[in-house]
JSON list of C-alpha atoms in Angstrom, two decimals:
[
{"chain": "I", "resi": 1, "resn": "MET", "atom": "CA", "xyz": [110.10, 123.56, 79.94]},
{"chain": "I", "resi": 2, "resn": "ILE", "atom": "CA", "xyz": [106.96, 123.34, 82.08]},
{"chain": "I", "resi": 3, "resn": "ALA", "atom": "CA", "xyz": [103.64, 123.09, 80.25]},
{"chain": "I", "resi": 4, "resn": "ILE", "atom": "CA", "xyz": [100.79, 124.55, 82.29]},
{"chain": "I", "resi": 5, "resn": "VAL", "atom": "CA", "xyz": [97.73, 122.87, 80.77]},
{"chain": "I", "resi": 6, "resn": "ASP", "atom": "CA", "xyz": [95.15, 125.54, 79.97]},
{"chain": "I", "resi": 7, "resn": "TYR", "atom": "CA", "xyz": [91.89, 123.69, 79.33]},
{"chain": "I", "resi": 8, "resn": "GLY", "atom": "CA", "xyz": [89.63, 126.28, 80.90]},
{"chain": "I", "resi": 9, "resn": "LEU", "atom": "CA", "xyz": [89.89, 125.23, 84.55]},
{"chain": "I", "resi": 10, "resn": "GLY", "atom": "CA", "xyz": [92.24, 126.40, 87.26]},
{"chain": "I", "resi": 11, "resn": "ASN", "atom": "CA", "xyz": [94.13, 129.61, 87.86]},
{"chain": "I", "resi": 12, "resn": "VAL", "atom": "CA", "xyz": [96.91, 129.02, 85.34]},
{"chain": "I", "resi": 13, "resn": "LYS", "atom": "CA", "xyz": [98.25, 132.55, 85.79]},
{"chain": "I", "resi": 14, "resn": "ALA", "atom": "CA", "xyz": [99.02, 131.88, 89.46]},
{"chain": "I", "resi": 15, "resn": "PHE", "atom": "CA", "xyz": [101.37, 129.05, 88.49]},
{"chain": "I", "resi": 16, "resn": "ALA", "atom": "CA", "xyz": [102.91, 131.17, 85.74]},
{"chain": "I", "resi": 17, "resn": "ASN", "atom": "CA", "xyz": [103.60, 133.98, 88.21]},
{"chain": "I", "resi": 18, "resn": "ILE", "atom": "CA", "xyz": [105.40, 131.61, 90.58]},
{"chain": "I", "resi": 19, "resn": "TYR", "atom": "CA", "xyz": [107.56, 130.07, 87.86]},
{"chain": "I", "resi": 20, "resn": "LYS", "atom": "CA", "xyz": [108.32, 133.52, 86.47]},
{"chain": "I", "resi": 21, "resn": "ARG", "atom": "CA", "xyz": [109.60, 134.64, 89.89]},
{"chain": "I", "resi": 22, "resn": "LEU", "atom": "CA", "xyz": [111.69, 131.46, 90.12]},
{"chain": "I", "resi": 23, "resn": "ASN", "atom": "CA", "xyz": [113.13, 132.09, 86.65]},
{"chain": "I", "resi": 24, "resn": "ILE", "atom": "CA", "xyz": [111.92, 128.65, 85.54]},
{"chain": "I", "resi": 25, "resn": "PRO", "atom": "CA", "xyz": [110.77, 128.41, 81.90]},
{"chain": "I", "resi": 26, "resn": "TYR", "atom": "CA", "xyz": [107.07, 127.71, 81.37]},
{"chain": "I", "resi": 27, "resn": "PHE", "atom": "CA", "xyz": [104.33, 128.11, 78.78]},
{"chain": "I", "resi": 28, "resn": "PHE", "atom": "CA", "xyz": [100.57, 127.67, 78.55]},
{"chain": "I", "resi": 29, "resn": "ALA", "atom": "CA", "xyz": [99.58, 124.53, 76.62]},
{"chain": "I", "resi": 30, "resn": "LYS", "atom": "CA", "xyz": [96.26, 125.05, 74.84]},
{"chain": "I", "resi": 31, "resn": "ASN", "atom": "CA", "xyz": [96.50, 122.31, 72.23]},
{"chain": "I", "resi": 32, "resn": "SER", "atom": "CA", "xyz": [98.32, 119.08, 71.45]},
{"chain": "I", "resi": 33, "resn": "LYS", "atom": "CA", "xyz": [101.02, 120.79, 69.43]},
{"chain": "I", "resi": 34, "resn": "ASP", "atom": "CA", "xyz": [101.91, 123.00, 72.39]},
{"chain": "I", "resi": 35, "resn": "LEU", "atom": "CA", "xyz": [102.27, 119.97, 74.66]},
{"chain": "I", "resi": 36, "resn": "GLN", "atom": "CA", "xyz": [105.00, 118.45, 72.52]},
{"chain": "I", "resi": 37, "resn": "MET", "atom": "CA", "xyz": [107.49, 120.97, 73.96]},
{"chain": "I", "resi": 38, "resn": "ALA", "atom": "CA", "xyz": [106.89, 119.89, 77.56]},
{"chain": "I", "resi": 39, "resn": "THR", "atom": "CA", "xyz": [109.56, 118.45, 79.83]},
{"chain": "I", "resi": 40, "resn": "HIS", "atom": "CA", "xyz": [107.15, 118.73, 82.80]},
{"chain": "I", "resi": 41, "resn": "ILE", "atom": "CA", "xyz": [103.36, 119.15, 82.96]},
{"chain": "I", "resi": 42, "resn": "ILE", "atom": "CA", "xyz": [101.19, 121.02, 85.47]},
{"chain": "I", "resi": 43, "resn": "LEU", "atom": "CA", "xyz": [97.53, 119.88, 85.34]},
{"chain": "I", "resi": 44, "resn": "PRO", "atom": "CA", "xyz": [95.44, 122.31, 87.42]},
{"chain": "I", "resi": 45, "resn": "GLY", "atom": "CA", "xyz": [91.73, 122.11, 88.07]},
{"chain": "I", "resi": 46, "resn": "VAL", "atom": "CA", "xyz": [88.85, 123.51, 90.09]},
{"chain": "I", "resi": 47, "resn": "GLY", "atom": "CA", "xyz": [85.18, 122.55, 90.27]},
{"chain": "I", "resi": 48, "resn": "ALA", "atom": "CA", "xyz": [83.48, 119.23, 89.61]},
{"chain": "I", "resi": 49, "resn": "PHE", "atom": "CA", "xyz": [85.09, 116.00, 88.41]},
{"chain": "I", "resi": 50, "resn": "ASP", "atom": "CA", "xyz": [82.76, 115.36, 85.44]},
{"chain": "I", "resi": 51, "resn": "PHE", "atom": "CA", "xyz": [83.01, 118.95, 84.21]},
{"chain": "I", "resi": 52, "resn": "ALA", "atom": "CA", "xyz": [86.80, 118.84, 84.41]},
{"chain": "I", "resi": 53, "resn": "MET", "atom": "CA", "xyz": [86.90, 115.64, 82.34]},
{"chain": "I", "resi": 54, "resn": "LYS", "atom": "CA", "xyz": [84.48, 117.14, 79.83]},
{"chain": "I", "resi": 55, "resn": "LYS", "atom": "CA", "xyz": [86.62, 120.25, 79.42]},
{"chain": "I", "resi": 56, "resn": "LEU", "atom": "CA", "xyz": [89.82, 118.24, 79.08]},
{"chain": "I", "resi": 57, "resn": "ASN", "atom": "CA", "xyz": [88.29, 115.90, 76.49]},
{"chain": "I", "resi": 58, "resn": "GLN", "atom": "CA", "xyz": [86.93, 118.87, 74.54]},
{"chain": "I", "resi": 59, "resn": "SER", "atom": "CA", "xyz": [90.35, 120.54, 74.55]},
{"chain": "I", "resi": 60, "resn": "GLY", "atom": "CA", "xyz": [91.76, 117.99, 72.12]},
{"chain": "I", "resi": 61, "resn": "MET", "atom": "CA", "xyz": [94.74, 117.37, 74.43]},
{"chain": "I", "resi": 62, "resn": "ARG", "atom": "CA", "xyz": [93.58, 114.12, 76.06]},
{"chain": "I", "resi": 63, "resn": "ALA", "atom": "CA", "xyz": [95.31, 111.68, 73.70]},
{"chain": "I", "resi": 64, "resn": "THR", "atom": "CA", "xyz": [98.57, 113.63, 73.72]},
{"chain": "I", "resi": 65, "resn": "LEU", "atom": "CA", "xyz": [98.56, 113.86, 77.51]},
{"chain": "I", "resi": 66, "resn": "ASP", "atom": "CA", "xyz": [98.04, 110.09, 77.76]},
{"chain": "I", "resi": 67, "resn": "ASP", "atom": "CA", "xyz": [100.98, 109.52, 75.40]},
{"chain": "I", "resi": 68, "resn": "LEU", "atom": "CA", "xyz": [103.31, 111.95, 77.16]},
{"chain": "I", "resi": 69, "resn": "VAL", "atom": "CA", "xyz": [102.49, 110.67, 80.64]},
{"chain": "I", "resi": 70, "resn": "GLN", "atom": "CA", "xyz": [101.96, 106.95, 80.10]},
{"chain": "I", "resi": 71, "resn": "VAL", "atom": "CA", "xyz": [104.35, 106.24, 77.22]},
{"chain": "I", "resi": 72, "resn": "LYS", "atom": "CA", "xyz": [107.02, 108.94, 77.28]},
{"chain": "I", "resi": 73, "resn": "LYS", "atom": "CA", "xyz": [106.90, 109.18, 81.10]},
{"chain": "I", "resi": 74, "resn": "ILE", "atom": "CA", "xyz": [106.96, 112.98, 81.25]},
{"chain": "I", "resi": 75, "resn": "PRO", "atom": "CA", "xyz": [106.58, 114.11, 84.91]},
{"chain": "I", "resi": 76, "resn": "VAL", "atom": "CA", "xyz": [103.10, 115.49, 85.59]},
{"chain": "I", "resi": 77, "resn": "LEU", "atom": "CA", "xyz": [101.74, 117.25, 88.67]},
{"chain": "I", "resi": 78, "resn": "GLY", "atom": "CA", "xyz": [97.96, 117.31, 89.09]},
{"chain": "I", "resi": 79, "resn": "ILE", "atom": "CA", "xyz": [96.56, 119.86, 91.53]},
{"chain": "I", "resi": 80, "resn": "CYS", "atom": "CA", "xyz": [93.18, 119.69, 93.32]},
{"chain": "I", "resi": 81, "resn": "VAL", "atom": "CA", "xyz": [90.65, 118.50, 90.72]},
{"chain": "I", "resi": 82, "resn": "GLY", "atom": "CA", "xyz": [93.58, 118.14, 88.35]},
{"chain": "I", "resi": 83, "resn": "MET", "atom": "CA", "xyz": [94.81, 115.46, 90.74]},
{"chain": "I", "resi": 84, "resn": "GLN", "atom": "CA", "xyz": [91.38, 113.89, 91.17]},
{"chain": "I", "resi": 85, "resn": "ILE", "atom": "CA", "xyz": [90.81, 113.35, 87.44]},
{"chain": "I", "resi": 86, "resn": "MET", "atom": "CA", "xyz": [93.99, 111.24, 87.38]},
{"chain": "I", "resi": 87, "resn": "ALA", "atom": "CA", "xyz": [91.94, 108.56, 89.18]},
{"chain": "I", "resi": 88, "resn": "LYS", "atom": "CA", "xyz": [89.76, 105.97, 87.48]},
{"chain": "I", "resi": 89, "resn": "SER", "atom": "CA", "xyz": [86.53, 107.55, 88.74]},
{"chain": "I", "resi": 90, "resn": "SER", "atom": "CA", "xyz": [84.95, 109.68, 91.46]},
{"chain": "I", "resi": 91, "resn": "GLU", "atom": "CA", "xyz": [81.93, 109.48, 93.72]},
{"chain": "I", "resi": 92, "resn": "GLU", "atom": "CA", "xyz": [81.23, 113.05, 92.60]},
{"chain": "I", "resi": 93, "resn": "GLY", "atom": "CA", "xyz": [80.14, 112.04, 89.11]},
{"chain": "I", "resi": 94, "resn": "LYS", "atom": "CA", "xyz": [79.77, 109.35, 86.46]},
{"chain": "I", "resi": 95, "resn": "ALA", "atom": "CA", "xyz": [82.59, 110.19, 84.05]},
{"chain": "I", "resi": 96, "resn": "GLU", "atom": "CA", "xyz": [85.66, 108.02, 83.64]},
{"chain": "I", "resi": 97, "resn": "GLY", "atom": "CA", "xyz": [88.86, 109.63, 84.83]},
{"chain": "I", "resi": 98, "resn": "LEU", "atom": "CA", "xyz": [92.25, 109.51, 83.17]},
{"chain": "I", "resi": 99, "resn": "GLY", "atom": "CA", "xyz": [93.10, 106.30, 85.02]},
{"chain": "I", "resi": 100, "resn": "TRP", "atom": "CA", "xyz": [96.73, 107.23, 85.64]},
{"chain": "I", "resi": 101, "resn": "ILE", "atom": "CA", "xyz": [96.25, 106.33, 89.31]},
{"chain": "I", "resi": 102, "resn": "ASN", "atom": "CA", "xyz": [94.53, 103.04, 90.11]},
{"chain": "I", "resi": 103, "resn": "SER", "atom": "CA", "xyz": [92.10, 104.44, 92.64]},
{"chain": "I", "resi": 104, "resn": "ARG", "atom": "CA", "xyz": [88.74, 106.14, 93.07]},
{"chain": "I", "resi": 105, "resn": "VAL", "atom": "CA", "xyz": [88.03, 109.57, 94.54]},
{"chain": "I", "resi": 106, "resn": "VAL", "atom": "CA", "xyz": [85.58, 109.54, 97.46]},
{"chain": "I", "resi": 107, "resn": "LYS", "atom": "CA", "xyz": [83.59, 112.13, 99.38]},
{"chain": "I", "resi": 108, "resn": "PHE", "atom": "CA", "xyz": [84.19, 112.93, 103.03]},
{"chain": "I", "resi": 109, "resn": "LYS", "atom": "CA", "xyz": [81.86, 110.51, 104.80]},
{"chain": "I", "resi": 110, "resn": "SER", "atom": "CA", "xyz": [79.84, 113.11, 106.68]},
{"chain": "I", "resi": 111, "resn": "GLU", "atom": "CA", "xyz": [79.90, 116.59, 108.10]},
{"chain": "I", "resi": 112, "resn": "VAL", "atom": "CA", "xyz": [80.72, 116.50, 111.79]},
{"chain": "I", "resi": 113, "resn": "GLU", "atom": "CA", "xyz": [81.11, 119.24, 114.38]},
{"chain": "I", "resi": 114, "resn": "ASN", "atom": "CA", "xyz": [84.09, 121.46, 113.57]},
{"chain": "I", "resi": 115, "resn": "PHE", "atom": "CA", "xyz": [84.57, 119.69, 110.21]},
{"chain": "I", "resi": 116, "resn": "PRO", "atom": "CA", "xyz": [82.18, 121.39, 107.76]},
{"chain": "I", "resi": 117, "resn": "LEU", "atom": "CA", "xyz": [82.28, 120.81, 104.02]},
{"chain": "I", "resi": 118, "resn": "PRO", "atom": "CA", "xyz": [83.95, 121.86, 101.89]},
{"chain": "I", "resi": 119, "resn": "HIS", "atom": "CA", "xyz": [87.25, 121.42, 103.67]},
{"chain": "I", "resi": 120, "resn": "MET", "atom": "CA", "xyz": [88.54, 124.98, 103.35]},
{"chain": "I", "resi": 121, "resn": "GLY", "atom": "CA", "xyz": [91.59, 126.44, 105.02]},
{"chain": "I", "resi": 122, "resn": "TRP", "atom": "CA", "xyz": [95.05, 125.51, 106.25]},
{"chain": "I", "resi": 123, "resn": "ASN", "atom": "CA", "xyz": [96.14, 122.01, 107.24]},
{"chain": "I", "resi": 124, "resn": "ASN", "atom": "CA", "xyz": [99.45, 120.26, 107.85]},
{"chain": "I", "resi": 125, "resn": "LEU", "atom": "CA", "xyz": [100.88, 117.47, 105.74]},
{"chain": "I", "resi": 126, "resn": "GLU", "atom": "CA", "xyz": [102.14, 114.30, 107.37]},
{"chain": "I", "resi": 127, "resn": "ILE", "atom": "CA", "xyz": [104.96, 113.01, 105.18]},
{"chain": "I", "resi": 128, "resn": "LYS", "atom": "CA", "xyz": [104.90, 109.23, 104.70]},
{"chain": "I", "resi": 129, "resn": "LYS", "atom": "CA", "xyz": [107.78, 108.98, 102.23]},
{"chain": "I", "resi": 130, "resn": "ASN", "atom": "CA", "xyz": [110.47, 111.62, 102.37]},
{"chain": "I", "resi": 131, "resn": "LEU", "atom": "CA", "xyz": [111.16, 112.46, 98.73]},
{"chain": "I", "resi": 132, "resn": "PRO", "atom": "CA", "xyz": [113.05, 115.42, 97.20]},
{"chain": "I", "resi": 133, "resn": "LEU", "atom": "CA", "xyz": [109.62, 116.83, 96.28]},
{"chain": "I", "resi": 134, "resn": "PHE", "atom": "CA", "xyz": [109.32, 117.94, 99.92]},
{"chain": "I", "resi": 135, "resn": "LYS", "atom": "CA", "xyz": [112.73, 119.62, 100.18]},
{"chain": "I", "resi": 136, "resn": "GLY", "atom": "CA", "xyz": [112.70, 122.99, 101.93]},
{"chain": "I", "resi": 137, "resn": "LEU", "atom": "CA", "xyz": [109.20, 122.80, 103.43]},
{"chain": "I", "resi": 138, "resn": "ASP", "atom": "CA", "xyz": [108.54, 124.42, 106.80]},
{"chain": "I", "resi": 139, "resn": "THR", "atom": "CA", "xyz": [108.49, 122.14, 109.83]},
{"chain": "I", "resi": 140, "resn": "GLU", "atom": "CA", "xyz": [104.70, 122.34, 110.09]},
{"chain": "I", "resi": 141, "resn": "LYS", "atom": "CA", "xyz": [104.25, 121.84, 106.30]},
{"chain": "I", "resi": 142, "resn": "ARG", "atom": "CA", "xyz": [101.03, 123.86, 106.13]},
{"chain": "I", "resi": 143, "resn": "PHE", "atom": "CA", "xyz": [99.09, 124.06, 102.86]},
{"chain": "I", "resi": 144, "resn": "TYR", "atom": "CA", "xyz": [95.79, 125.60, 101.76]},
{"chain": "I", "resi": 145, "resn": "PHE", "atom": "CA", "xyz": [92.85, 123.29, 100.96]},
{"chain": "I", "resi": 146, "resn": "LEU", "atom": "CA", "xyz": [89.45, 123.71, 99.29]},
{"chain": "I", "resi": 147, "resn": "HIS", "atom": "CA", "xyz": [87.61, 120.46, 98.49]},
{"chain": "I", "resi": 148, "resn": "SER", "atom": "CA", "xyz": [84.88, 118.00, 99.46]},
{"chain": "I", "resi": 149, "resn": "TYR", "atom": "CA", "xyz": [86.29, 114.91, 97.69]},
{"chain": "I", "resi": 150, "resn": "HIS", "atom": "CA", "xyz": [89.63, 113.20, 98.14]},
{"chain": "I", "resi": 151, "resn": "PHE", "atom": "CA", "xyz": [91.80, 110.13, 97.67]},
{"chain": "I", "resi": 152, "resn": "GLU", "atom": "CA", "xyz": [91.77, 107.68, 100.55]},
{"chain": "I", "resi": 153, "resn": "ALA", "atom": "CA", "xyz": [94.86, 107.59, 102.77]},
{"chain": "I", "resi": 154, "resn": "SER", "atom": "CA", "xyz": [95.40, 103.95, 101.71]},
{"chain": "I", "resi": 155, "resn": "CYS", "atom": "CA", "xyz": [95.51, 104.89, 98.02]},
{"chain": "I", "resi": 156, "resn": "GLU", "atom": "CA", "xyz": [98.27, 103.53, 95.82]},
{"chain": "I", "resi": 157, "resn": "GLY", "atom": "CA", "xyz": [101.32, 105.78, 95.90]},
{"chain": "I", "resi": 158, "resn": "THR", "atom": "CA", "xyz": [100.31, 107.91, 98.91]},
{"chain": "I", "resi": 159, "resn": "ILE", "atom": "CA", "xyz": [103.40, 109.81, 100.10]},
{"chain": "I", "resi": 160, "resn": "ALA", "atom": "CA", "xyz": [101.70, 112.36, 102.37]},
{"chain": "I", "resi": 161, "resn": "ILE", "atom": "CA", "xyz": [98.40, 112.52, 104.19]},
{"chain": "I", "resi": 162, "resn": "SER", "atom": "CA", "xyz": [96.41, 115.21, 105.92]},
{"chain": "I", "resi": 163, "resn": "ASN", "atom": "CA", "xyz": [93.69, 114.91, 108.54]},
{"chain": "I", "resi": 164, "resn": "TYR", "atom": "CA", "xyz": [90.26, 116.48, 108.29]},
{"chain": "I", "resi": 165, "resn": "SER", "atom": "CA", "xyz": [87.87, 114.42, 110.45]},
{"chain": "I", "resi": 166, "resn": "SER", "atom": "CA", "xyz": [89.80, 111.42, 109.06]},
{"chain": "I", "resi": 167, "resn": "PRO", "atom": "CA", "xyz": [93.08, 110.82, 107.18]},
{"chain": "I", "resi": 168, "resn": "ILE", "atom": "CA", "xyz": [93.06, 111.62, 103.47]},
{"chain": "I", "resi": 169, "resn": "GLY", "atom": "CA", "xyz": [95.54, 110.92, 100.70]},
{"chain": "I", "resi": 170, "resn": "CYS", "atom": "CA", "xyz": [96.96, 114.37, 100.07]},
{"chain": "I", "resi": 171, "resn": "VAL", "atom": "CA", "xyz": [100.06, 113.80, 97.95]},
{"chain": "I", "resi": 172, "resn": "ILE", "atom": "CA", "xyz": [100.32, 110.87, 95.53]},
{"chain": "I", "resi": 173, "resn": "ASN", "atom": "CA", "xyz": [103.29, 109.62, 93.51]},
{"chain": "I", "resi": 174, "resn": "VAL", "atom": "CA", "xyz": [103.17, 106.69, 91.10]},
{"chain": "I", "resi": 175, "resn": "ASP", "atom": "CA", "xyz": [106.23, 106.64, 88.83]},
{"chain": "I", "resi": 176, "resn": "ASN", "atom": "CA", "xyz": [106.19, 109.96, 86.92]},
{"chain": "I", "resi": 177, "resn": "VAL", "atom": "CA", "xyz": [102.68, 110.87, 88.10]},
{"chain": "I", "resi": 178, "resn": "PHE", "atom": "CA", "xyz": [102.38, 113.28, 91.03]},
{"chain": "I", "resi": 179, "resn": "GLY", "atom": "CA", "xyz": [99.22, 114.70, 92.54]},
{"chain": "I", "resi": 180, "resn": "ILE", "atom": "CA", "xyz": [98.52, 117.12, 95.36]},
{"chain": "I", "resi": 181, "resn": "GLN", "atom": "CA", "xyz": [95.06, 117.78, 96.77]},
{"chain": "I", "resi": 182, "resn": "CYS", "atom": "CA", "xyz": [95.90, 121.14, 98.32]},
{"chain": "I", "resi": 183, "resn": "HIS", "atom": "CA", "xyz": [96.73, 124.34, 96.45]},
{"chain": "I", "resi": 184, "resn": "PRO", "atom": "CA", "xyz": [100.47, 125.10, 96.28]},
{"chain": "I", "resi": 185, "resn": "GLU", "atom": "CA", "xyz": [99.78, 128.29, 94.35]},
{"chain": "I", "resi": 186, "resn": "LYS", "atom": "CA", "xyz": [97.96, 129.60, 97.46]},
{"chain": "I", "resi": 187, "resn": "SER", "atom": "CA", "xyz": [100.30, 128.12, 100.08]},
{"chain": "I", "resi": 188, "resn": "HIS", "atom": "CA", "xyz": [103.03, 130.78, 100.25]},
{"chain": "I", "resi": 189, "resn": "HIS", "atom": "CA", "xyz": [106.59, 129.50, 100.89]},
{"chain": "I", "resi": 190, "resn": "ASN", "atom": "CA", "xyz": [105.65, 125.83, 101.08]},
{"chain": "I", "resi": 191, "resn": "GLY", "atom": "CA", "xyz": [103.75, 125.92, 97.82]},
{"chain": "I", "resi": 192, "resn": "VAL", "atom": "CA", "xyz": [106.56, 127.72, 96.01]},
{"chain": "I", "resi": 193, "resn": "ALA", "atom": "CA", "xyz": [109.08, 125.19, 97.33]},
{"chain": "I", "resi": 194, "resn": "LEU", "atom": "CA", "xyz": [107.00, 122.24, 96.15]},
{"chain": "I", "resi": 195, "resn": "LEU", "atom": "CA", "xyz": [106.47, 123.69, 92.67]},
{"chain": "I", "resi": 196, "resn": "LYS", "atom": "CA", "xyz": [110.19, 124.45, 92.41]},
{"chain": "I", "resi": 197, "resn": "ASN", "atom": "CA", "xyz": [111.10, 120.94, 93.54]},
{"chain": "I", "resi": 198, "resn": "PHE", "atom": "CA", "xyz": [108.77, 119.38, 90.99]},
{"chain": "I", "resi": 199, "resn": "TYR", "atom": "CA", "xyz": [110.74, 121.03, 88.21]},
{"chain": "I", "resi": 200, "resn": "GLU", "atom": "CA", "xyz": [114.21, 120.49, 89.65]},
{"chain": "I", "resi": 201, "resn": "VAL", "atom": "CA", "xyz": [114.09, 116.92, 90.92]},
{"chain": "I", "resi": 202, "resn": "CYS", "atom": "CA", "xyz": [111.38, 115.19, 88.86]},
{"chain": "I", "resi": 203, "resn": "ARG", "atom": "CA", "xyz": [112.88, 114.08, 85.55]},
{"chain": "I", "resi": 204, "resn": "ALA", "atom": "CA", "xyz": [111.61, 111.85, 82.77]}
]
């Protein structure tokens, strides 16, 4: 059963609505006890890196998440800031991240003509490693983005990149840890396909 981590950040209801339509079992995890039922974990997030880490630490779920992901190897999908806090740190703030991905989140180097910040709108994914996670995506593989910080394209575990003034690491996979910078819950058919694939093909 999919645990959608509800720590006060991210539109958890959007993910619930998608999994409800797909007839895939889910629940909202609001404490450590809830998390124990998880076979898969969705870690959403919006806003700033430091605030997201503060909210997660205050939720009381941090230690359990570390155990489930790092020890029990439960598949986890971080989305937007939920992906970024999987890193060791970010240029956006001073807080330590979860450290599940051995990398640092960086800011787009500068605003240039036709590439304003934040990066907001639709962009294509360029698949670097064709995994079952990408099954059923449209040929153009368009997803919705809203961010000013990102993983570098050379980051450990990069399986898809996108280009916005320069290449960025858009989808990451290291063992049971998956992250996606764009918003599948706002990306229509492609987003639904990716969320479905995460449940069906990613097993502990």
